[in-house]
PDB file of C-alpha atoms in Angstrom:
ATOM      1  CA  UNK A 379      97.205  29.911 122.080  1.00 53.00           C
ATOM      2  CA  UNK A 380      94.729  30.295 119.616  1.00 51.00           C
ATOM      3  CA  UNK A 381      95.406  26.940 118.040  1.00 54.00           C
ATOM      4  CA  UNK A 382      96.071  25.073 120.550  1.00 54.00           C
ATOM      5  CA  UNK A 383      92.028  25.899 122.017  1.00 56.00           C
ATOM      6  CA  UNK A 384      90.417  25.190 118.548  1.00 52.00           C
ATOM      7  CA  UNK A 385      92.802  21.748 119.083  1.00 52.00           C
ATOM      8  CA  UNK A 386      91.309  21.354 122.426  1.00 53.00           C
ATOM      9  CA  UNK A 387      87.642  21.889 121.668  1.00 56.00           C
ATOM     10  CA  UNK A 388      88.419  18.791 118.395  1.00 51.00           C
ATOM     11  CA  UNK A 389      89.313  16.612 122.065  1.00 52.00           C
ATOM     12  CA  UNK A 390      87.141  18.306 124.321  1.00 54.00           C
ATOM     13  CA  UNK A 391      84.035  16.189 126.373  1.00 54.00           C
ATOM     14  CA  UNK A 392      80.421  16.642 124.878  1.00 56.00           C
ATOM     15  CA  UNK A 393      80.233  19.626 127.758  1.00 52.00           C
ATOM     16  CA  UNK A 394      83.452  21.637 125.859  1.00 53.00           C
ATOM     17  CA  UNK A 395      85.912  20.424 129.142  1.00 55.00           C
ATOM     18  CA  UNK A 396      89.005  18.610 128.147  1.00 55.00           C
ATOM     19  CA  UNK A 397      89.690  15.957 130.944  1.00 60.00           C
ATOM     20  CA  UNK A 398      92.912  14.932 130.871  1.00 73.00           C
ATOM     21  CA  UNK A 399      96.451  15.554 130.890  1.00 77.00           C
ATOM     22  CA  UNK A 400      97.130  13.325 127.644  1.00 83.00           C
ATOM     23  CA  UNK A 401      94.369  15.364 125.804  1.00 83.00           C
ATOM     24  CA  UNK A 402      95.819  18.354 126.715  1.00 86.00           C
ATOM     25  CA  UNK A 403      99.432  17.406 125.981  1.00 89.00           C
ATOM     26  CA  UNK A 404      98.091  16.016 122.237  1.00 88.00           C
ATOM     27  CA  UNK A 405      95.973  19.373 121.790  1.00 86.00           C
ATOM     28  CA  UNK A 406      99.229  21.600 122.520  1.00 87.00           C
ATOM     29  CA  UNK A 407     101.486  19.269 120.431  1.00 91.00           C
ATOM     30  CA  UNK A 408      99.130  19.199 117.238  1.00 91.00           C
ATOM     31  CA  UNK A 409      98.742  22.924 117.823  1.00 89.00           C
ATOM     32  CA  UNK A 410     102.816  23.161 117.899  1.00 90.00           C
ATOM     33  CA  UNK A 411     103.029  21.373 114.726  1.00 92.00           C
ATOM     34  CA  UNK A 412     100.874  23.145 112.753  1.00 92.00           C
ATOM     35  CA  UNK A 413     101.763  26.449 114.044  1.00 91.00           C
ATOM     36  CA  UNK A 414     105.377  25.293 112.055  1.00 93.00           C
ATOM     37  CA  UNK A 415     103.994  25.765 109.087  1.00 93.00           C
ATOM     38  CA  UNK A 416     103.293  29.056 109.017  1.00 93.00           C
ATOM     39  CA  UNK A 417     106.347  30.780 111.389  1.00 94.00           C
ATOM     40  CA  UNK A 418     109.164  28.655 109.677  1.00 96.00           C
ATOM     41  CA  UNK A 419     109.762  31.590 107.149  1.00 96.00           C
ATOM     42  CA  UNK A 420     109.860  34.035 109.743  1.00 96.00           C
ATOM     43  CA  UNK A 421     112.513  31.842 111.576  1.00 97.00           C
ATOM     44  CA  UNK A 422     114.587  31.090 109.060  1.00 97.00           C
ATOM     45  CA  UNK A 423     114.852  35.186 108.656  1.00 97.00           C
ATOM     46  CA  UNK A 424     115.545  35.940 112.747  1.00 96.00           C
ATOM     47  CA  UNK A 425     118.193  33.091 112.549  1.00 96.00           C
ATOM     48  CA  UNK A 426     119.964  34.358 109.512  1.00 96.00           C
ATOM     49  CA  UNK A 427     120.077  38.004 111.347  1.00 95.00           C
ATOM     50  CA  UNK A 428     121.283  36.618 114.321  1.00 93.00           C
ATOM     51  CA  UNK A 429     123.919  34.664 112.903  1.00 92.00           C
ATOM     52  CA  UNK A 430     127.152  36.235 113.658  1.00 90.00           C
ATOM     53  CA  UNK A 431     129.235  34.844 110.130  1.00 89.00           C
ATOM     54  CA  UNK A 432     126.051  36.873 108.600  1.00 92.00           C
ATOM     55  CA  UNK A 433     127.344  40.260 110.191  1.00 90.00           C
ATOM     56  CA  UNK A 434     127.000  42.865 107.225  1.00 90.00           C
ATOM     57  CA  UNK A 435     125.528  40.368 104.915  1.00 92.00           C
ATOM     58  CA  UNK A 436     122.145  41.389 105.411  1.00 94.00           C
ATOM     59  CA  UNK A 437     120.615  45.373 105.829  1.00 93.00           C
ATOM     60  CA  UNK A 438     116.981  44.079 107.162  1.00 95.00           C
ATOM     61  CA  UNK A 439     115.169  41.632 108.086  1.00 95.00           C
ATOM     62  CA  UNK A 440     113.187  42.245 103.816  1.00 96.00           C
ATOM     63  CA  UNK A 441     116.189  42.713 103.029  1.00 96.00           C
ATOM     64  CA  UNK A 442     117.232  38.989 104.359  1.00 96.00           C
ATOM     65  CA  UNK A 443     114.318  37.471 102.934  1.00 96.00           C
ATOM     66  CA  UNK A 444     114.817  38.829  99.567  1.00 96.00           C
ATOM     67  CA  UNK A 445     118.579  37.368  99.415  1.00 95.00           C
ATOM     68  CA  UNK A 446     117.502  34.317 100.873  1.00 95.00           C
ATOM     69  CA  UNK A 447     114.626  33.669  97.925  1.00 96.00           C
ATOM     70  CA  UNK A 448     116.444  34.644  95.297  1.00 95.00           C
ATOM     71  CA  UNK A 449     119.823  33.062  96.194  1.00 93.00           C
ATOM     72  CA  UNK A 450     118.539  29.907  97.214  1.00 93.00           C
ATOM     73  CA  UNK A 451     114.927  29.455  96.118  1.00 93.00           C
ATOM     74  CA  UNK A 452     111.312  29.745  97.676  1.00 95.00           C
ATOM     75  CA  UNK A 453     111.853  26.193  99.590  1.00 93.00           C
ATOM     76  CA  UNK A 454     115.009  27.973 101.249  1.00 94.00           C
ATOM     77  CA  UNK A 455     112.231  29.470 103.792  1.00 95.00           C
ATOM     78  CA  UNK A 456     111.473  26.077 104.723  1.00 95.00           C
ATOM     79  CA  UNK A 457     115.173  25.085 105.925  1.00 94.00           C
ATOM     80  CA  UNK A 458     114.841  23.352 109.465  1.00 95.00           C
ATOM     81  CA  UNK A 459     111.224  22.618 108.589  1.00 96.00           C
ATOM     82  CA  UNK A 460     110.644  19.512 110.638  1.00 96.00           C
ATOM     83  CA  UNK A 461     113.116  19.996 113.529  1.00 96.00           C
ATOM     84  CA  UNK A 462     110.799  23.565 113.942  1.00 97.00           C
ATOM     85  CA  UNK A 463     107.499  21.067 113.993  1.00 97.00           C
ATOM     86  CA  UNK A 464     109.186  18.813 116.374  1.00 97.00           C
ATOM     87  CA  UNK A 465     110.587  21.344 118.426  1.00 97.00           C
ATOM     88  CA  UNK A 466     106.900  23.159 119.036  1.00 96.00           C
ATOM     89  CA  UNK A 467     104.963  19.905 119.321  1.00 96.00           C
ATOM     90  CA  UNK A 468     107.284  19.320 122.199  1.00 97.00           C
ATOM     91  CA  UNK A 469     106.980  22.256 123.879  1.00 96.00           C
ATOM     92  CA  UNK A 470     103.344  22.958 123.012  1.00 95.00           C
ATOM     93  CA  UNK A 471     102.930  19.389 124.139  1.00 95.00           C
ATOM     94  CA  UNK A 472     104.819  19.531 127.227  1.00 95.00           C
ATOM     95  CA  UNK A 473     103.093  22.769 128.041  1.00 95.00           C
ATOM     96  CA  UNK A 474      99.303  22.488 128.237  1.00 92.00           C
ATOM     97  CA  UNK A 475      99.756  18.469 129.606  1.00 93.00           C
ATOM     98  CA  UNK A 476     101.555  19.760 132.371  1.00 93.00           C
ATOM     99  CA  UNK A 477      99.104  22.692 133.389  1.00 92.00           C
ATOM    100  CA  UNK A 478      96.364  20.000 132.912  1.00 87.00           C
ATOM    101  CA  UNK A 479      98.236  17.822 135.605  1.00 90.00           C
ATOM    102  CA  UNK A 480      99.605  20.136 138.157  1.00 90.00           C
ATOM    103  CA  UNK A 481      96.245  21.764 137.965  1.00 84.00           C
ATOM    104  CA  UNK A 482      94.562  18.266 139.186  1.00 83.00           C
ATOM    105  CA  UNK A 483      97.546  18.084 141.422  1.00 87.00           C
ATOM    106  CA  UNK A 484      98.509  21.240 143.131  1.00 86.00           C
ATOM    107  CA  UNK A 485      96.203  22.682 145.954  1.00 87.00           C
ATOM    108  CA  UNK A 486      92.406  23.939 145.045  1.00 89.00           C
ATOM    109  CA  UNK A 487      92.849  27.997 145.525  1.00 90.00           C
ATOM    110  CA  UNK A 488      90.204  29.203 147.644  1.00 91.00           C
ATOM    111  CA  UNK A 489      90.711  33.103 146.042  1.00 92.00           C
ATOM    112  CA  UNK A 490      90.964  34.321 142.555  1.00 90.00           C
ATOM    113  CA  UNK A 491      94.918  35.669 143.905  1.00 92.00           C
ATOM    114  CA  UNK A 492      95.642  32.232 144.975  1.00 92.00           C
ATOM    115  CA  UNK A 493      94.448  30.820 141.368  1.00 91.00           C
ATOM    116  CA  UNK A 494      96.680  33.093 139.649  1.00 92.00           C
ATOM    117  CA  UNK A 495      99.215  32.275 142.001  1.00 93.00           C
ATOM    118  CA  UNK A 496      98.602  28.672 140.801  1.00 92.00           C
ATOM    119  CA  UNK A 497      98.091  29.300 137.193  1.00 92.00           C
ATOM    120  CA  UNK A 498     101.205  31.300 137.301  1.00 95.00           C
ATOM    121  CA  UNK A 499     103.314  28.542 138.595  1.00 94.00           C
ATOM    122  CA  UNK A 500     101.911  25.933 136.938  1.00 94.00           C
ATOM    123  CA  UNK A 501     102.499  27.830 133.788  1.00 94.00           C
ATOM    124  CA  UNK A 502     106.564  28.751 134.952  1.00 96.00           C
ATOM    125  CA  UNK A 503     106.985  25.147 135.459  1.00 96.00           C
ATOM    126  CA  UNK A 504     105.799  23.976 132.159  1.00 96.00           C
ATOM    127  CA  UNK A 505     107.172  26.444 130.433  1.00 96.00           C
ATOM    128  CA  UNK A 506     110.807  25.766 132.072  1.00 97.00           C
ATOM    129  CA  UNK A 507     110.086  21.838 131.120  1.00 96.00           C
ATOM    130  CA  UNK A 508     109.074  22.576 127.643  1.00 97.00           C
ATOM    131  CA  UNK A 509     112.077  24.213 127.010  1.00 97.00           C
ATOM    132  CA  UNK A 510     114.420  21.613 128.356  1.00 97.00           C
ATOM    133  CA  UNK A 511     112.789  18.982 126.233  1.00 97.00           C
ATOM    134  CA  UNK A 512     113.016  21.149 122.929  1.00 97.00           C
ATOM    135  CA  UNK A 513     116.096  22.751 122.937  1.00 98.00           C
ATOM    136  CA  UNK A 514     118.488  20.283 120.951  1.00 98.00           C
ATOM    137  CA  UNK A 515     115.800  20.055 118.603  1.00 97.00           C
ATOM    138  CA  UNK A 516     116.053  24.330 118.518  1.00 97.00           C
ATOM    139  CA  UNK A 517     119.446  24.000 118.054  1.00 97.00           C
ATOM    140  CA  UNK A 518     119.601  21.573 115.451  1.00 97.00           C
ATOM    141  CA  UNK A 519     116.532  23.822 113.853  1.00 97.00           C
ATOM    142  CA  UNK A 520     118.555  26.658 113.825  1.00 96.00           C
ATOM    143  CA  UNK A 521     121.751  25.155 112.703  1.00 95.00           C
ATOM    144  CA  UNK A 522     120.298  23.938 109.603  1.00 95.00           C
ATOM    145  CA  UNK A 523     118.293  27.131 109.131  1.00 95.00           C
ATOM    146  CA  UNK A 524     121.591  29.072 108.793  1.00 94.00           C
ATOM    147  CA  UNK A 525     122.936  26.588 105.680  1.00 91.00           C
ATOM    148  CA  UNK A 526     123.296  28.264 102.758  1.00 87.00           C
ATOM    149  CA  UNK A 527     124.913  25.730 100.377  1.00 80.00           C
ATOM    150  CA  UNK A 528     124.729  21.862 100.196  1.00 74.00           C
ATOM    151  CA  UNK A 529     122.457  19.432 101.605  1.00 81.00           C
ATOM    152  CA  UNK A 530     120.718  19.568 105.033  1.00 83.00           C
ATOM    153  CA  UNK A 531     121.190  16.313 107.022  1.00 89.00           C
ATOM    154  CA  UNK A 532     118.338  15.132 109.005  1.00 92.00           C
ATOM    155  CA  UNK A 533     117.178  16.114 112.212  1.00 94.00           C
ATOM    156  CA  UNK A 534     118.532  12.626 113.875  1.00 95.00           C
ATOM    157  CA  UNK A 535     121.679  12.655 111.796  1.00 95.00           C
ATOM    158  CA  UNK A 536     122.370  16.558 112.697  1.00 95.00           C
ATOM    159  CA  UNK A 537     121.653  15.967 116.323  1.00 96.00           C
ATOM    160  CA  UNK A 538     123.968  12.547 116.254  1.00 96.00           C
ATOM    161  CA  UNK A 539     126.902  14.824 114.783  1.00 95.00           C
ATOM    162  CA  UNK A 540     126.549  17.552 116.846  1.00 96.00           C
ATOM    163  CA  UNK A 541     126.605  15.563 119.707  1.00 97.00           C
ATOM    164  CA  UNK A 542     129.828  13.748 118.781  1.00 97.00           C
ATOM    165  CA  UNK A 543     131.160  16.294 117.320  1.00 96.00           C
ATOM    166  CA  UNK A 544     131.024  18.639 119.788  1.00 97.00           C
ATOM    167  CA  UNK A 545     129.637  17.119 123.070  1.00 97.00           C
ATOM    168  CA  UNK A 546     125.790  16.682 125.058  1.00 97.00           C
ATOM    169  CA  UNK A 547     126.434  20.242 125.779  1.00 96.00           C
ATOM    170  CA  UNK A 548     126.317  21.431 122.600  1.00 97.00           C
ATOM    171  CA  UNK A 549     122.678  20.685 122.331  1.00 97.00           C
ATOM    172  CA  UNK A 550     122.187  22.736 125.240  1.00 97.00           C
ATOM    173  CA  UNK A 551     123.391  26.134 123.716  1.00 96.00           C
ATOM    174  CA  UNK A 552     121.113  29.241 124.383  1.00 95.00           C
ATOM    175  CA  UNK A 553     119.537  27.021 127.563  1.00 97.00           C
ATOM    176  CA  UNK A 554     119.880  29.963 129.717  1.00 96.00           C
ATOM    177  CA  UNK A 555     118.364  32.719 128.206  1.00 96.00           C
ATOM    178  CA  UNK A 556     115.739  30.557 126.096  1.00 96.00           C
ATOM    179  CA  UNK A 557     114.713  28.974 130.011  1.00 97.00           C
ATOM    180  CA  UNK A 558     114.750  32.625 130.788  1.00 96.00           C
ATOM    181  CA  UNK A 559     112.039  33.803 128.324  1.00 96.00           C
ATOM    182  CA  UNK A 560     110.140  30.772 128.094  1.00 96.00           C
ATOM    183  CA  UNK A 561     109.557  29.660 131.893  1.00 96.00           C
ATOM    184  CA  UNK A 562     108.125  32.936 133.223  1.00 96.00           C
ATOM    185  CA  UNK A 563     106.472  33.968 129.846  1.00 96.00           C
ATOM    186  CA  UNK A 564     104.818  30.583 130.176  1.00 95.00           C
ATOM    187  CA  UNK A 565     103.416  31.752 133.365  1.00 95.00           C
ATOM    188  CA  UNK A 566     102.339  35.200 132.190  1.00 96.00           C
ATOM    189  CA  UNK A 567     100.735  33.445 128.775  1.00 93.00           C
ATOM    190  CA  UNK A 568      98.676  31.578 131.220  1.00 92.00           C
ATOM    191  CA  UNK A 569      97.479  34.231 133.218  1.00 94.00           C
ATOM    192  CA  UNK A 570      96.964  36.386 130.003  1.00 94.00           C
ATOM    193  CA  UNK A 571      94.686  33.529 128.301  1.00 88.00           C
ATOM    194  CA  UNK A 572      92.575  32.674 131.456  1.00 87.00           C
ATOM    195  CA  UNK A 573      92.280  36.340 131.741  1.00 90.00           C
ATOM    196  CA  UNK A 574      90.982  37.330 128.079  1.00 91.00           C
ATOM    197  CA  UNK A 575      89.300  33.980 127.960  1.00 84.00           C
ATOM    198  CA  UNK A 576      86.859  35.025 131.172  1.00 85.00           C
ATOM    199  CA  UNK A 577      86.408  38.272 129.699  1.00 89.00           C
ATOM    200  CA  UNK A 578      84.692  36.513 126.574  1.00 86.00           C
ATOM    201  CA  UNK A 579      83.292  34.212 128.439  1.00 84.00           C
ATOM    202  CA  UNK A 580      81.254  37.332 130.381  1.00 86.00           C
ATOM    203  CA  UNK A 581      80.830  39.262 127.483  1.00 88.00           C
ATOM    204  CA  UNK A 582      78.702  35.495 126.472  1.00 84.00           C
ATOM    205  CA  UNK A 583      77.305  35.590 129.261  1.00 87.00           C
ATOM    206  CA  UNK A 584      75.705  39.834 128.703  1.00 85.00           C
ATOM    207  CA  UNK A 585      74.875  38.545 125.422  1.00 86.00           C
ATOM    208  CA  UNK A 586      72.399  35.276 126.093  1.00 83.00           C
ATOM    209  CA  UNK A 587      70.938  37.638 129.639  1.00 81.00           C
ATOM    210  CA  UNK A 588      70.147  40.768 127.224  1.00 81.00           C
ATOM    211  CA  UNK A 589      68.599  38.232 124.190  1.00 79.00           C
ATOM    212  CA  UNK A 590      65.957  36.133 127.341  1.00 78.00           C
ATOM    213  CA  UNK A 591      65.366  39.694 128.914  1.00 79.00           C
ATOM    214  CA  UNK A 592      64.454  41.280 124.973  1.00 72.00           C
ATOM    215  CA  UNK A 593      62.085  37.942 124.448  1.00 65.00           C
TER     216      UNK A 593
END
């Protein structure tokens, strides 16, 4: 969330608005991609926990990291590198362009309730289209996260093989619960960041009213 505003403000209008969906889709999607570069590590460790031909192999998730450094090297962290960036320019991408349009598009609220009504649905449905349009890149991500020995293919080959390999809907695995988290958390995320972001903006406003009153 954080990234993706400092992104915005780089596209944002000499008055600090960003006007259009395509701006906003491009400031989510560079925000994705560079988020990637710091949470690959930390994926690489939740997908070798959650891998079930890892049961008993590791105690914690320090634990994990530890094996995974020193049996496989440093750049082992990095596994499923660019299918990660891909996978949250997408959804970062699909995300805040699709607020920024069914914002414009949906009915003005004439209440704050009816704005977070908006904001909350406009958030649900991006999230929920995000995650349709990432998740054979997540799959792929984690697939080649959870390699221990050999060499990774790339993200097209990997998604070309599992595809014929084992069928479309085998880049659809984890849809369901990953729709699940991500459509109404996309709602609430919205809702949280207009909510935090007005409260700065206020606490702005206190600020410049107490500095003219002290002059």
């Amino acid at each position: 969330g954080i990234n993706a505003e400092y992104m915005g403000r780089l596209l944002s209008d000499k008055d600090g608005t960003i006007r259009g969906w395509h701006k906003m889709t491009l400031a989510g999607a560079l925000a994705g991609a560079t988020e990637a570069v710091v949470n690959c590590p930390f994926e690489v460790v939740k997908v070798r926990m959650q891998a079930k031909d890892n049961l008993g192999l590791y105690k914690s998730n320090l634990d994990a990291l530890r094996k995974v450094v020193s049996g496989e090297g440093a750049l082992a962290l990095y596994k499923g590198f660019w299918p990660q960036l891909l996978r949250n320019a997408v959804w970062n991408g699909a995300y805040f362009g699709m607020i920024g349009a069914l914002k414009e598009t949906l009915p003005k609220p004439q209440s704050e309730s009816e704005t977070k009504l908006r904001n909350f649905v406009a958030g649900l449905l991006a999230g929920t289209t995000g995650t349709l349009l990432n998740t054979p890149l997540d799959v792929v991500k984690s697939r080649l996260q959870n390699l221990k020995e050999g060499r990774a293919p790339g993200v097209f080959q990997m998604l070309v093989r599992t595809y014929r390999e084992e069928g479309f809907r085998a880049l659809y695995k984890g849809l369901g619960p990953r729709v699940m988290r991500l459509g109404p958390g996309g709602g609430i995320m919205l809702l949280v960041f207009d909510a935090v972001g007005g409260w700065f903006a206020e606490m702005d406003r206190k600020k410049a009213a107490s500095k003219a009153q002290a002059h």
